[in-house]
Amino acid sequence: MMEIIGYTLITIGSLFYLLGGLGVLRMPDVYNRLQAGTKATTLGSFSLILGVGFVHPEWLLKTIVIVTFIAITNPVGSSALARASLKSGVKPDPRTDTGEYLPDEGGAER
């Protein structure tokens, strides 16, 4: 039963990786690509790594530690990349709703 759950999670993780790759290819600008890639591959990593933990129960504790590390570092890394892109002057696609997050025209942030 554990192997069935494990292989199902590995398959789900692989599908999330596929969807993340498609999102990176189809999104119009760096910010949307970053969001698509980060969200989908984070869920894909969770599923895939936990699936390996279920297939090999002796590795389950290690896989939980890895998933926890990914859960902490992925959001921080993606927000740092998005902020660096914004500060370096990369403009979002005109179709992207930026709301209140763009800096003022004078260069000062809100």
mmCIF file of N, CA, C and O in Angstrom:
data_model
loop_
_atom_site.group_PDB
_atom_site.id
_atom_site.type_symbol
_atom_site.label_atom_id
_atom_site.label_comp_id
_atom_site.label_asym_id
_atom_site.label_seq_id
_atom_site.Cartn_x
_atom_site.Cartn_y
_atom_site.Cartn_z
ATOM 1 N N MET A 1 0.813 -1.191 0.000
ATOM 2 C CA MET A 1 0.000 0.000 0.000
ATOM 3 C C MET A 1 0.864 1.265 0.000
ATOM 4 O O MET A 1 0.538 2.244 -0.651
ATOM 5 N N MET A 2 1.961 1.233 0.774
ATOM 6 C CA MET A 2 2.870 2.388 0.827
ATOM 7 C C MET A 2 3.483 2.655 -0.544
ATOM 8 O O MET A 2 3.663 3.810 -0.918
ATOM 9 N N GLU A 3 3.791 1.580 -1.282
ATOM 10 C CA GLU A 3 4.388 1.767 -2.609
ATOM 11 C C GLU A 3 3.386 2.398 -3.572
ATOM 12 O O GLU A 3 3.758 3.239 -4.381
ATOM 13 N N ILE A 4 2.138 2.009 -3.487
ATOM 14 C CA ILE A 4 1.116 2.595 -4.358
ATOM 15 C C ILE A 4 0.981 4.082 -4.080
ATOM 16 O O ILE A 4 0.945 4.907 -5.007
ATOM 17 N N ILE A 5 0.938 4.451 -2.803
ATOM 18 C CA ILE A 5 0.860 5.871 -2.438
ATOM 19 C C ILE A 5 2.113 6.593 -2.927
ATOM 20 O O ILE A 5 2.041 7.699 -3.480
ATOM 21 N N GLY A 6 3.277 5.966 -2.743
ATOM 22 C CA GLY A 6 4.537 6.571 -3.169
ATOM 23 C C GLY A 6 4.598 6.818 -4.662
ATOM 24 O O GLY A 6 4.943 7.915 -5.104
ATOM 25 N N TYR A 7 4.245 5.821 -5.446
ATOM 26 C CA TYR A 7 4.297 5.988 -6.900
ATOM 27 C C TYR A 7 3.234 6.962 -7.390
ATOM 28 O O TYR A 7 3.447 7.684 -8.372
ATOM 29 N N THR A 8 2.096 7.014 -6.707
ATOM 30 C CA THR A 8 1.079 8.008 -7.063
ATOM 31 C C THR A 8 1.610 9.419 -6.801
ATOM 32 O O THR A 8 1.449 10.317 -7.638
ATOM 33 N N LEU A 9 2.255 9.623 -5.659
ATOM 34 C CA LEU A 9 2.837 10.931 -5.360
ATOM 35 C C LEU A 9 3.949 11.293 -6.340
ATOM 36 O O LEU A 9 4.077 12.452 -6.741
ATOM 37 N N ILE A 10 4.757 10.328 -6.733
ATOM 38 C CA ILE A 10 5.817 10.592 -7.714
ATOM 39 C C ILE A 10 5.208 11.008 -9.045
ATOM 40 O O ILE A 10 5.682 11.940 -9.701
ATOM 41 N N THR A 11 4.139 10.355 -9.455
ATOM 42 C CA THR A 11 3.464 10.719 -10.706
ATOM 43 C C THR A 11 2.871 12.120 -10.617
ATOM 44 O O THR A 11 3.004 12.924 -11.546
ATOM 45 N N ILE A 12 2.222 12.426 -9.499
ATOM 46 C CA ILE A 12 1.649 13.763 -9.314
ATOM 47 C C ILE A 12 2.759 14.813 -9.336
ATOM 48 O O ILE A 12 2.621 15.874 -9.961
ATOM 49 N N GLY A 13 3.872 14.541 -8.670
ATOM 50 C CA GLY A 13 5.002 15.467 -8.679
ATOM 51 C C GLY A 13 5.557 15.689 -10.071
ATOM 52 O O GLY A 13 5.890 16.821 -10.450
ATOM 53 N N SER A 14 5.636 14.627 -10.850
ATOM 54 C CA SER A 14 6.115 14.752 -12.228
ATOM 55 C C SER A 14 5.175 15.606 -13.062
ATOM 56 O O SER A 14 5.622 16.416 -13.884
ATOM 57 N N LEU A 15 3.883 15.454 -12.850
ATOM 58 C CA LEU A 15 2.916 16.280 -13.580
ATOM 59 C C LEU A 15 3.028 17.753 -13.194
ATOM 60 O O LEU A 15 2.925 18.633 -14.052
ATOM 61 N N PHE A 16 3.259 18.029 -11.905
ATOM 62 C CA PHE A 16 3.468 19.415 -11.490
ATOM 63 C C PHE A 16 4.725 20.001 -12.133
ATOM 64 O O PHE A 16 4.748 21.163 -12.527
ATOM 65 N N TYR A 17 5.791 19.203 -12.226
ATOM 66 C CA TYR A 17 6.998 19.677 -12.907
ATOM 67 C C TYR A 17 6.709 19.983 -14.377
ATOM 68 O O TYR A 17 7.177 20.989 -14.914
ATOM 69 N N LEU A 18 5.945 19.123 -15.025
ATOM 70 C CA LEU A 18 5.574 19.356 -16.418
ATOM 71 C C LEU A 18 4.773 20.651 -16.558
ATOM 72 O O LEU A 18 5.056 21.483 -17.432
ATOM 73 N N LEU A 19 3.787 20.844 -15.691
ATOM 74 C CA LEU A 19 2.978 22.062 -15.747
ATOM 75 C C LEU A 19 3.810 23.302 -15.421
ATOM 76 O O LEU A 19 3.592 24.369 -16.016
ATOM 77 N N GLY A 20 4.752 23.189 -14.522
ATOM 78 C CA GLY A 20 5.643 24.303 -14.226
ATOM 79 C C GLY A 20 6.499 24.674 -15.429
ATOM 80 O O GLY A 20 6.696 25.855 -15.719
ATOM 81 N N GLY A 21 7.003 23.673 -16.124
ATOM 82 C CA GLY A 21 7.779 23.940 -17.334
ATOM 83 C C GLY A 21 6.943 24.595 -18.419
ATOM 84 O O GLY A 21 7.399 25.533 -19.095
ATOM 85 N N LEU A 22 5.721 24.132 -18.587
ATOM 86 C CA LEU A 22 4.828 24.768 -19.559
ATOM 87 C C LEU A 22 4.510 26.207 -19.165
ATOM 88 O O LEU A 22 4.434 27.089 -20.014
ATOM 89 N N GLY A 23 4.340 26.447 -17.863
ATOM 90 C CA GLY A 23 4.078 27.802 -17.393
ATOM 91 C C GLY A 23 5.238 28.732 -17.670
ATOM 92 O O GLY A 23 5.047 29.885 -18.067
ATOM 93 N N VAL A 24 6.448 28.244 -17.486
ATOM 94 C CA VAL A 24 7.628 29.066 -17.766
ATOM 95 C C VAL A 24 7.703 29.393 -19.257
ATOM 96 O O VAL A 24 8.065 30.507 -19.642
ATOM 97 N N LEU A 25 7.341 28.455 -20.101
ATOM 98 C CA LEU A 25 7.381 28.703 -21.543
ATOM 99 C C LEU A 25 6.278 29.656 -22.016
ATOM 100 O O LEU A 25 6.492 30.456 -22.915
ATOM 101 N N ARG A 26 5.114 29.583 -21.403
ATOM 102 C CA ARG A 26 3.959 30.321 -21.914
ATOM 103 C C ARG A 26 3.743 31.692 -21.291
ATOM 104 O O ARG A 26 3.047 32.520 -21.868
ATOM 105 N N MET A 27 4.299 31.960 -20.126
ATOM 106 C CA MET A 27 4.042 33.228 -19.452
ATOM 107 C C MET A 27 4.796 34.370 -20.141
ATOM 108 O O MET A 27 5.874 34.174 -20.681
ATOM 109 N N PRO A 28 4.217 35.591 -20.080
ATOM 110 C CA PRO A 28 4.753 36.679 -20.890
ATOM 111 C C PRO A 28 5.969 37.397 -20.319
ATOM 112 O O PRO A 28 6.729 37.989 -21.076
ATOM 113 N N ASP A 29 6.175 37.413 -19.023
ATOM 114 C CA ASP A 29 7.306 38.170 -18.487
ATOM 115 C C ASP A 29 7.966 37.410 -17.340
ATOM 116 O O ASP A 29 7.517 36.351 -16.918
ATOM 117 N N VAL A 30 9.065 37.984 -16.851
ATOM 118 C CA VAL A 30 9.871 37.302 -15.845
ATOM 119 C C VAL A 30 9.100 37.066 -14.556
ATOM 120 O O VAL A 30 9.270 36.032 -13.902
ATOM 121 N N TYR A 31 8.223 37.965 -14.190
ATOM 122 C CA TYR A 31 7.490 37.828 -12.931
ATOM 123 C C TYR A 31 6.469 36.691 -12.993
ATOM 124 O O TYR A 31 6.348 35.909 -12.048
ATOM 125 N N ASN A 32 5.756 36.605 -14.080
ATOM 126 C CA ASN A 32 4.801 35.496 -14.245
ATOM 127 C C ASN A 32 5.523 34.165 -14.389
ATOM 128 O O ASN A 32 5.071 33.142 -13.882
ATOM 129 N N ARG A 33 6.637 34.170 -15.091
ATOM 130 C CA ARG A 33 7.417 32.936 -15.241
ATOM 131 C C ARG A 33 7.965 32.478 -13.901
ATOM 132 O O ARG A 33 7.971 31.285 -13.595
ATOM 133 N N LEU A 34 8.417 33.432 -13.121
ATOM 134 C CA LEU A 34 8.941 33.102 -11.802
ATOM 135 C C LEU A 34 7.854 32.497 -10.922
ATOM 136 O O LEU A 34 8.075 31.496 -10.229
ATOM 137 N N GLN A 35 6.679 33.087 -10.958
ATOM 138 C CA GLN A 35 5.560 32.583 -10.163
ATOM 139 C C GLN A 35 5.153 31.184 -10.621
ATOM 140 O O GLN A 35 4.972 30.281 -9.816
ATOM 141 N N ALA A 36 5.021 31.019 -11.937
ATOM 142 C CA ALA A 36 4.598 29.714 -12.465
ATOM 143 C C ALA A 36 5.615 28.625 -12.132
ATOM 144 O O ALA A 36 5.253 27.534 -11.687
ATOM 145 N N GLY A 37 6.874 28.945 -12.334
ATOM 146 C CA GLY A 37 7.908 27.955 -12.068
ATOM 147 C C GLY A 37 8.045 27.619 -10.598
ATOM 148 O O GLY A 37 8.174 26.460 -10.221
ATOM 149 N N THR A 38 7.985 28.627 -9.753
ATOM 150 C CA THR A 38 8.187 28.400 -8.325
ATOM 151 C C THR A 38 7.029 27.632 -7.702
ATOM 152 O O THR A 38 7.247 26.664 -6.974
ATOM 153 N N LYS A 39 5.810 28.057 -7.977
ATOM 154 C CA LYS A 39 4.662 27.398 -7.340
ATOM 155 C C LYS A 39 4.537 25.948 -7.785
ATOM 156 O O LYS A 39 4.369 25.046 -6.962
ATOM 157 N N ALA A 40 4.613 25.728 -9.073
ATOM 158 C CA ALA A 40 4.417 24.368 -9.585
ATOM 159 C C ALA A 40 5.559 23.445 -9.187
ATOM 160 O O ALA A 40 5.323 22.299 -8.789
ATOM 161 N N THR A 41 6.790 23.936 -9.260
ATOM 162 C CA THR A 41 7.901 23.045 -8.918
ATOM 163 C C THR A 41 8.005 22.819 -7.415
ATOM 164 O O THR A 41 8.513 21.783 -6.995
ATOM 165 N N THR A 42 7.514 23.767 -6.601
ATOM 166 C CA THR A 42 7.481 23.522 -5.162
ATOM 167 C C THR A 42 6.518 22.385 -4.853
ATOM 168 O O THR A 42 6.870 21.443 -4.118
ATOM 169 N N LEU A 43 5.319 22.444 -5.405
ATOM 170 C CA LEU A 43 4.365 21.352 -5.191
ATOM 171 C C LEU A 43 4.874 20.048 -5.804
ATOM 172 O O LEU A 43 4.685 18.969 -5.239
ATOM 173 N N GLY A 44 5.509 20.151 -6.964
ATOM 174 C CA GLY A 44 6.077 18.962 -7.592
ATOM 175 C C GLY A 44 7.168 18.334 -6.740
ATOM 176 O O GLY A 44 7.234 17.107 -6.592
ATOM 177 N N SER A 45 8.020 19.187 -6.166
ATOM 178 C CA SER A 45 9.082 18.673 -5.292
ATOM 179 C C SER A 45 8.506 18.002 -4.059
ATOM 180 O O SER A 45 8.971 16.931 -3.660
ATOM 181 N N PHE A 46 7.503 18.650 -3.456
ATOM 182 C CA PHE A 46 6.873 18.042 -2.281
ATOM 183 C C PHE A 46 6.356 16.650 -2.612
ATOM 184 O O PHE A 46 6.640 15.681 -1.905
ATOM 185 N N SER A 47 5.580 16.559 -3.676
ATOM 186 C CA SER A 47 4.973 15.266 -4.033
ATOM 187 C C SER A 47 6.023 14.229 -4.393
ATOM 188 O O SER A 47 5.961 13.090 -3.932
ATOM 189 N N LEU A 48 6.975 14.632 -5.206
ATOM 190 C CA LEU A 48 7.982 13.679 -5.669
ATOM 191 C C LEU A 48 8.847 13.181 -4.520
ATOM 192 O O LEU A 48 9.071 11.979 -4.363
ATOM 193 N N ILE A 49 9.307 14.093 -3.682
ATOM 194 C CA ILE A 49 10.191 13.697 -2.581
ATOM 195 C C ILE A 49 9.438 12.878 -1.539
ATOM 196 O O ILE A 49 9.960 11.870 -1.034
ATOM 197 N N LEU A 50 8.217 13.275 -1.214
ATOM 198 C CA LEU A 50 7.442 12.457 -0.275
ATOM 199 C C LEU A 50 7.095 11.094 -0.877
ATOM 200 O O LEU A 50 7.024 10.098 -0.156
ATOM 201 N N GLY A 51 6.884 11.053 -2.203
ATOM 202 C CA GLY A 51 6.649 9.773 -2.867
ATOM 203 C C GLY A 51 7.840 8.837 -2.710
ATOM 204 O O GLY A 51 7.676 7.635 -2.439
ATOM 205 N N VAL A 52 9.041 9.388 -2.837
ATOM 206 C CA VAL A 52 10.242 8.575 -2.620
ATOM 207 C C VAL A 52 10.296 8.099 -1.166
ATOM 208 O O VAL A 52 10.676 6.962 -0.892
ATOM 209 N N GLY A 53 9.875 8.969 -0.250
ATOM 210 C CA GLY A 53 9.842 8.573 1.158
ATOM 211 C C GLY A 53 8.863 7.443 1.430
ATOM 212 O O GLY A 53 9.116 6.591 2.283
ATOM 213 N N PHE A 54 7.752 7.429 0.706
ATOM 214 C CA PHE A 54 6.785 6.339 0.887
ATOM 215 C C PHE A 54 7.262 5.045 0.229
ATOM 216 O O PHE A 54 7.007 3.960 0.743
ATOM 217 N N VAL A 55 7.944 5.174 -0.899
ATOM 218 C CA VAL A 55 8.456 3.968 -1.566
ATOM 219 C C VAL A 55 9.587 3.349 -0.740
ATOM 220 O O VAL A 55 9.703 2.125 -0.641
ATOM 221 N N HIS A 56 10.426 4.200 -0.153
ATOM 222 C CA HIS A 56 11.527 3.750 0.711
ATOM 223 C C HIS A 56 11.286 4.284 2.115
ATOM 224 O O HIS A 56 11.785 5.358 2.473
ATOM 225 N N PRO A 57 10.521 3.581 2.940
ATOM 226 C CA PRO A 57 10.138 4.095 4.264
ATOM 227 C C PRO A 57 11.326 4.442 5.167
ATOM 228 O O PRO A 57 11.211 5.301 6.035
ATOM 229 N N GLU A 58 12.461 3.823 4.936
ATOM 230 C CA GLU A 58 13.629 4.137 5.761
ATOM 231 C C GLU A 58 14.163 5.549 5.472
ATOM 232 O O GLU A 58 14.917 6.101 6.261
ATOM 233 N N TRP A 59 13.752 6.144 4.364
ATOM 234 C CA TRP A 59 14.168 7.505 4.007
ATOM 235 C C TRP A 59 13.114 8.552 4.359
ATOM 236 O O TRP A 59 13.314 9.739 4.106
ATOM 237 N N LEU A 60 11.997 8.151 4.923
ATOM 238 C CA LEU A 60 10.870 9.066 5.122
ATOM 239 C C LEU A 60 11.230 10.276 5.981
ATOM 240 O O LEU A 60 10.875 11.406 5.648
ATOM 241 N N LEU A 61 11.956 10.085 7.052
ATOM 242 C CA LEU A 61 12.339 11.215 7.901
ATOM 243 C C LEU A 61 13.230 12.202 7.134
ATOM 244 O O LEU A 61 13.046 13.421 7.234
ATOM 245 N N LYS A 62 14.157 11.675 6.363
ATOM 246 C CA LYS A 62 15.033 12.542 5.564
ATOM 247 C C LYS A 62 14.232 13.319 4.519
ATOM 248 O O LYS A 62 14.498 14.498 4.285
ATOM 249 N N THR A 63 13.263 12.668 3.911
ATOM 250 C CA THR A 63 12.472 13.365 2.897
ATOM 251 C C THR A 63 11.604 14.452 3.521
ATOM 252 O O THR A 63 11.408 15.507 2.905
ATOM 253 N N ILE A 64 11.117 14.232 4.729
ATOM 254 C CA ILE A 64 10.338 15.270 5.414
ATOM 255 C C ILE A 64 11.217 16.478 5.730
ATOM 256 O O ILE A 64 10.795 17.624 5.584
ATOM 257 N N VAL A 65 12.467 16.232 6.118
ATOM 258 C CA VAL A 65 13.404 17.337 6.374
ATOM 259 C C VAL A 65 13.671 18.111 5.083
ATOM 260 O O VAL A 65 13.692 19.348 5.080
ATOM 261 N N ILE A 66 13.848 17.410 3.980
ATOM 262 C CA ILE A 66 14.092 18.069 2.697
ATOM 263 C C ILE A 66 12.885 18.899 2.281
ATOM 264 O O ILE A 66 13.030 20.046 1.825
ATOM 265 N N VAL A 67 11.687 18.360 2.433
ATOM 266 C CA VAL A 67 10.465 19.096 2.073
ATOM 267 C C VAL A 67 10.329 20.346 2.944
ATOM 268 O O VAL A 67 9.961 21.422 2.454
ATOM 269 N N THR A 68 10.657 20.242 4.219
ATOM 270 C CA THR A 68 10.603 21.406 5.107
ATOM 271 C C THR A 68 11.595 22.473 4.655
ATOM 272 O O THR A 68 11.274 23.670 4.617
ATOM 273 N N PHE A 69 12.782 22.068 4.281
ATOM 274 C CA PHE A 69 13.788 23.007 3.791
ATOM 275 C C PHE A 69 13.311 23.701 2.520
ATOM 276 O O PHE A 69 13.460 24.916 2.376
ATOM 277 N N ILE A 70 12.723 22.957 1.607
ATOM 278 C CA ILE A 70 12.197 23.545 0.370
ATOM 279 C C ILE A 70 11.059 24.514 0.679
ATOM 280 O O ILE A 70 10.967 25.591 0.079
ATOM 281 N N ALA A 71 10.205 24.153 1.620
ATOM 282 C CA ALA A 71 9.076 25.019 1.987
ATOM 283 C C ALA A 71 9.553 26.352 2.559
ATOM 284 O O ALA A 71 8.892 27.377 2.404
ATOM 285 N N ILE A 72 10.689 26.353 3.211
ATOM 286 C CA ILE A 72 11.224 27.584 3.787
ATOM 287 C C ILE A 72 11.989 28.393 2.744
ATOM 288 O O ILE A 72 11.859 29.620 2.679
ATOM 289 N N THR A 73 12.782 27.745 1.921
ATOM 290 C CA THR A 73 13.690 28.472 1.031
ATOM 291 C C THR A 73 13.078 28.904 -0.303
ATOM 292 O O THR A 73 13.474 29.946 -0.830
ATOM 293 N N ASN A 74 12.160 28.144 -0.858
ATOM 294 C CA ASN A 74 11.613 28.499 -2.175
ATOM 295 C C ASN A 74 10.898 29.849 -2.192
ATOM 296 O O ASN A 74 11.149 30.646 -3.091
ATOM 297 N N PRO A 75 10.002 30.151 -1.258
ATOM 298 C CA PRO A 75 9.357 31.466 -1.292
ATOM 299 C C PRO A 75 10.348 32.621 -1.111
ATOM 300 O O PRO A 75 10.215 33.659 -1.748
ATOM 301 N N VAL A 76 11.333 32.419 -0.256
ATOM 302 C CA VAL A 76 12.336 33.468 -0.031
ATOM 303 C C VAL A 76 13.152 33.701 -1.301
ATOM 304 O O VAL A 76 13.389 34.843 -1.709
ATOM 305 N N GLY A 77 13.556 32.635 -1.942
ATOM 306 C CA GLY A 77 14.337 32.757 -3.166
ATOM 307 C C GLY A 77 13.564 33.399 -4.300
ATOM 308 O O GLY A 77 14.092 34.266 -5.011
ATOM 309 N N SER A 78 12.318 33.012 -4.461
ATOM 310 C CA SER A 78 11.538 33.579 -5.567
ATOM 311 C C SER A 78 11.226 35.049 -5.327
ATOM 312 O O SER A 78 11.257 35.851 -6.257
ATOM 313 N N SER A 79 10.944 35.429 -4.084
ATOM 314 C CA SER A 79 10.679 36.849 -3.829
ATOM 315 C C SER A 79 11.945 37.674 -3.976
ATOM 316 O O SER A 79 11.890 38.817 -4.437
ATOM 317 N N ALA A 80 13.097 37.121 -3.624
ATOM 318 C CA ALA A 80 14.356 37.835 -3.820
ATOM 319 C C ALA A 80 14.644 38.039 -5.311
ATOM 320 O O ALA A 80 15.087 39.117 -5.729
ATOM 321 N N LEU A 81 14.382 37.026 -6.117
ATOM 322 C CA LEU A 81 14.577 37.167 -7.562
ATOM 323 C C LEU A 81 13.622 38.189 -8.169
ATOM 324 O O LEU A 81 14.010 39.003 -9.013
ATOM 325 N N ALA A 82 12.368 38.170 -7.726
ATOM 326 C CA ALA A 82 11.397 39.130 -8.252
ATOM 327 C C ALA A 82 11.764 40.552 -7.848
ATOM 328 O O ALA A 82 11.694 41.488 -8.657
ATOM 329 N N ARG A 83 12.186 40.734 -6.618
ATOM 330 C CA ARG A 83 12.577 42.060 -6.149
ATOM 331 C C ARG A 83 13.820 42.552 -6.892
ATOM 332 O O ARG A 83 13.909 43.722 -7.267
ATOM 333 N N ALA A 84 14.787 41.680 -7.104
ATOM 334 C CA ALA A 84 15.988 42.062 -7.842
ATOM 335 C C ALA A 84 15.643 42.433 -9.286
ATOM 336 O O ALA A 84 16.200 43.387 -9.832
ATOM 337 N N SER A 85 14.719 41.700 -9.883
ATOM 338 C CA SER A 85 14.299 42.031 -11.251
ATOM 339 C C SER A 85 13.636 43.395 -11.290
ATOM 340 O O SER A 85 13.893 44.203 -12.191
ATOM 341 N N LEU A 86 12.787 43.674 -10.329
ATOM 342 C CA LEU A 86 12.099 44.958 -10.271
ATOM 343 C C LEU A 86 13.085 46.096 -10.040
ATOM 344 O O LEU A 86 13.030 47.127 -10.707
ATOM 345 N N LYS A 87 14.032 45.902 -9.130
ATOM 346 C CA LYS A 87 15.005 46.949 -8.831
ATOM 347 C C LYS A 87 15.970 47.177 -9.992
ATOM 348 O O LYS A 87 16.499 48.275 -10.135
ATOM 349 N N SER A 88 16.217 46.161 -10.806
ATOM 350 C CA SER A 88 17.117 46.329 -11.946
ATOM 351 C C SER A 88 16.414 46.920 -13.159
ATOM 352 O O SER A 88 17.039 47.139 -14.185
ATOM 353 N N GLY A 89 15.106 47.163 -13.041
ATOM 354 C CA GLY A 89 14.390 47.859 -14.101
ATOM 355 C C GLY A 89 13.641 46.971 -15.074
ATOM 356 O O GLY A 89 13.197 47.449 -16.114
ATOM 357 N N VAL A 90 13.496 45.705 -14.773
ATOM 358 C CA VAL A 90 12.736 44.820 -15.655
ATOM 359 C C VAL A 90 11.253 45.169 -15.522
ATOM 360 O O VAL A 90 10.688 45.109 -14.436
ATOM 361 N N LYS A 91 10.654 45.578 -16.618
ATOM 362 C CA LYS A 91 9.249 45.981 -16.606
ATOM 363 C C LYS A 91 8.357 44.752 -16.804
ATOM 364 O O LYS A 91 8.649 43.889 -17.617
ATOM 365 N N PRO A 92 7.250 44.711 -16.075
ATOM 366 C CA PRO A 92 6.297 43.620 -16.311
ATOM 367 C C PRO A 92 5.550 43.831 -17.623
ATOM 368 O O PRO A 92 5.493 44.937 -18.154
ATOM 369 N N ASP A 93 5.006 42.767 -18.119
ATOM 370 C CA ASP A 93 4.195 42.824 -19.330
ATOM 371 C C ASP A 93 3.003 43.748 -19.081
ATOM 372 O O ASP A 93 2.445 43.763 -17.987
ATOM 373 N N PRO A 94 2.583 44.522 -20.084
ATOM 374 C CA PRO A 94 1.443 45.427 -19.886
ATOM 375 C C PRO A 94 0.157 44.717 -19.472
ATOM 376 O O PRO A 94 -0.708 45.316 -18.841
ATOM 377 N N ARG A 95 0.013 43.450 -19.818
ATOM 378 C CA ARG A 95 -1.193 42.706 -19.446
ATOM 379 C C ARG A 95 -1.188 42.258 -17.994
ATOM 380 O O ARG A 95 -2.199 41.808 -17.473
ATOM 381 N N THR A 96 -0.064 42.408 -17.310
ATOM 382 C CA THR A 96 0.055 41.971 -15.931
ATOM 383 C C THR A 96 -0.506 43.032 -15.000
ATOM 384 O O THR A 96 -0.141 44.201 -15.080
ATOM 385 N N ASP A 97 -1.400 42.619 -14.116
ATOM 386 C CA ASP A 97 -1.957 43.529 -13.124
ATOM 387 C C ASP A 97 -0.976 43.624 -11.965
ATOM 388 O O ASP A 97 -0.787 42.684 -11.213
ATOM 389 N N THR A 98 -0.326 44.784 -11.827
ATOM 390 C CA THR A 98 0.684 44.958 -10.792
ATOM 391 C C THR A 98 0.130 45.597 -9.538
ATOM 392 O O THR A 98 0.779 45.586 -8.500
ATOM 393 N N GLY A 99 -1.070 46.172 -9.610
ATOM 394 C CA GLY A 99 -1.686 46.765 -8.431
ATOM 395 C C GLY A 99 -0.827 47.861 -7.831
ATOM 396 O O GLY A 99 -0.404 48.774 -8.513
ATOM 397 N N GLU A 100 -0.511 47.733 -6.576
ATOM 398 C CA GLU A 100 0.243 48.762 -5.869
ATOM 399 C C GLU A 100 1.716 48.436 -5.728
ATOM 400 O O GLU A 100 2.430 49.125 -5.016
ATOM 401 N N TYR A 101 2.211 47.432 -6.403
ATOM 402 C CA TYR A 101 3.558 46.953 -6.145
ATOM 403 C C TYR A 101 4.646 47.597 -6.990
ATOM 404 O O TYR A 101 5.803 47.376 -6.728
ATOM 405 N N LEU A 102 4.288 48.352 -7.997
ATOM 406 C CA LEU A 102 5.315 49.009 -8.802
ATOM 407 C C LEU A 102 5.796 50.264 -8.105
ATOM 408 O O LEU A 102 5.030 50.961 -7.453
ATOM 409 N N PRO A 103 7.087 50.596 -8.255
ATOM 410 C CA PRO A 103 7.581 51.846 -7.664
ATOM 411 C C PRO A 103 6.974 53.049 -8.367
ATOM 412 O O PRO A 103 6.512 52.971 -9.499
ATOM 413 N N ASP A 104 7.014 54.207 -7.696
ATOM 414 C CA ASP A 104 6.547 55.457 -8.290
ATOM 415 C C ASP A 104 7.406 55.803 -9.498
ATOM 416 O O ASP A 104 8.520 55.282 -9.675
ATOM 417 N N GLU A 105 6.911 56.696 -10.315
ATOM 418 C CA GLU A 105 7.654 57.129 -11.503
ATOM 419 C C GLU A 105 8.986 57.765 -11.132
ATOM 420 O O GLU A 105 9.936 57.707 -11.869
ATOM 421 N N GLY A 106 9.055 58.415 -9.973
ATOM 422 C CA GLY A 106 10.286 59.076 -9.547
ATOM 423 C C GLY A 106 11.334 58.115 -9.027
ATOM 424 O O GLY A 106 12.446 58.505 -8.740
ATOM 425 N N GLY A 107 11.010 56.856 -8.888
ATOM 426 C CA GLY A 107 11.966 55.856 -8.448
ATOM 427 C C GLY A 107 11.812 55.471 -6.991
ATOM 428 O O GLY A 107 12.421 54.516 -6.529
ATOM 429 N N ALA A 108 11.042 56.238 -6.214
ATOM 430 C CA ALA A 108 10.833 55.894 -4.809
ATOM 431 C C ALA A 108 9.750 54.834 -4.684
ATOM 432 O O ALA A 108 8.771 54.857 -5.416
ATOM 433 N N GLU A 109 9.965 53.908 -3.761
ATOM 434 C CA GLU A 109 8.957 52.857 -3.572
ATOM 435 C C GLU A 109 7.852 53.346 -2.670
ATOM 436 O O GLU A 109 8.040 54.223 -1.840
ATOM 437 N N ARG A 110 6.681 52.787 -2.846
ATOM 438 C CA ARG A 110 5.537 53.121 -1.988
ATOM 439 C C ARG A 110 5.653 52.449 -0.662
ATOM 440 O O ARG A 110 6.148 51.424 -0.490
#
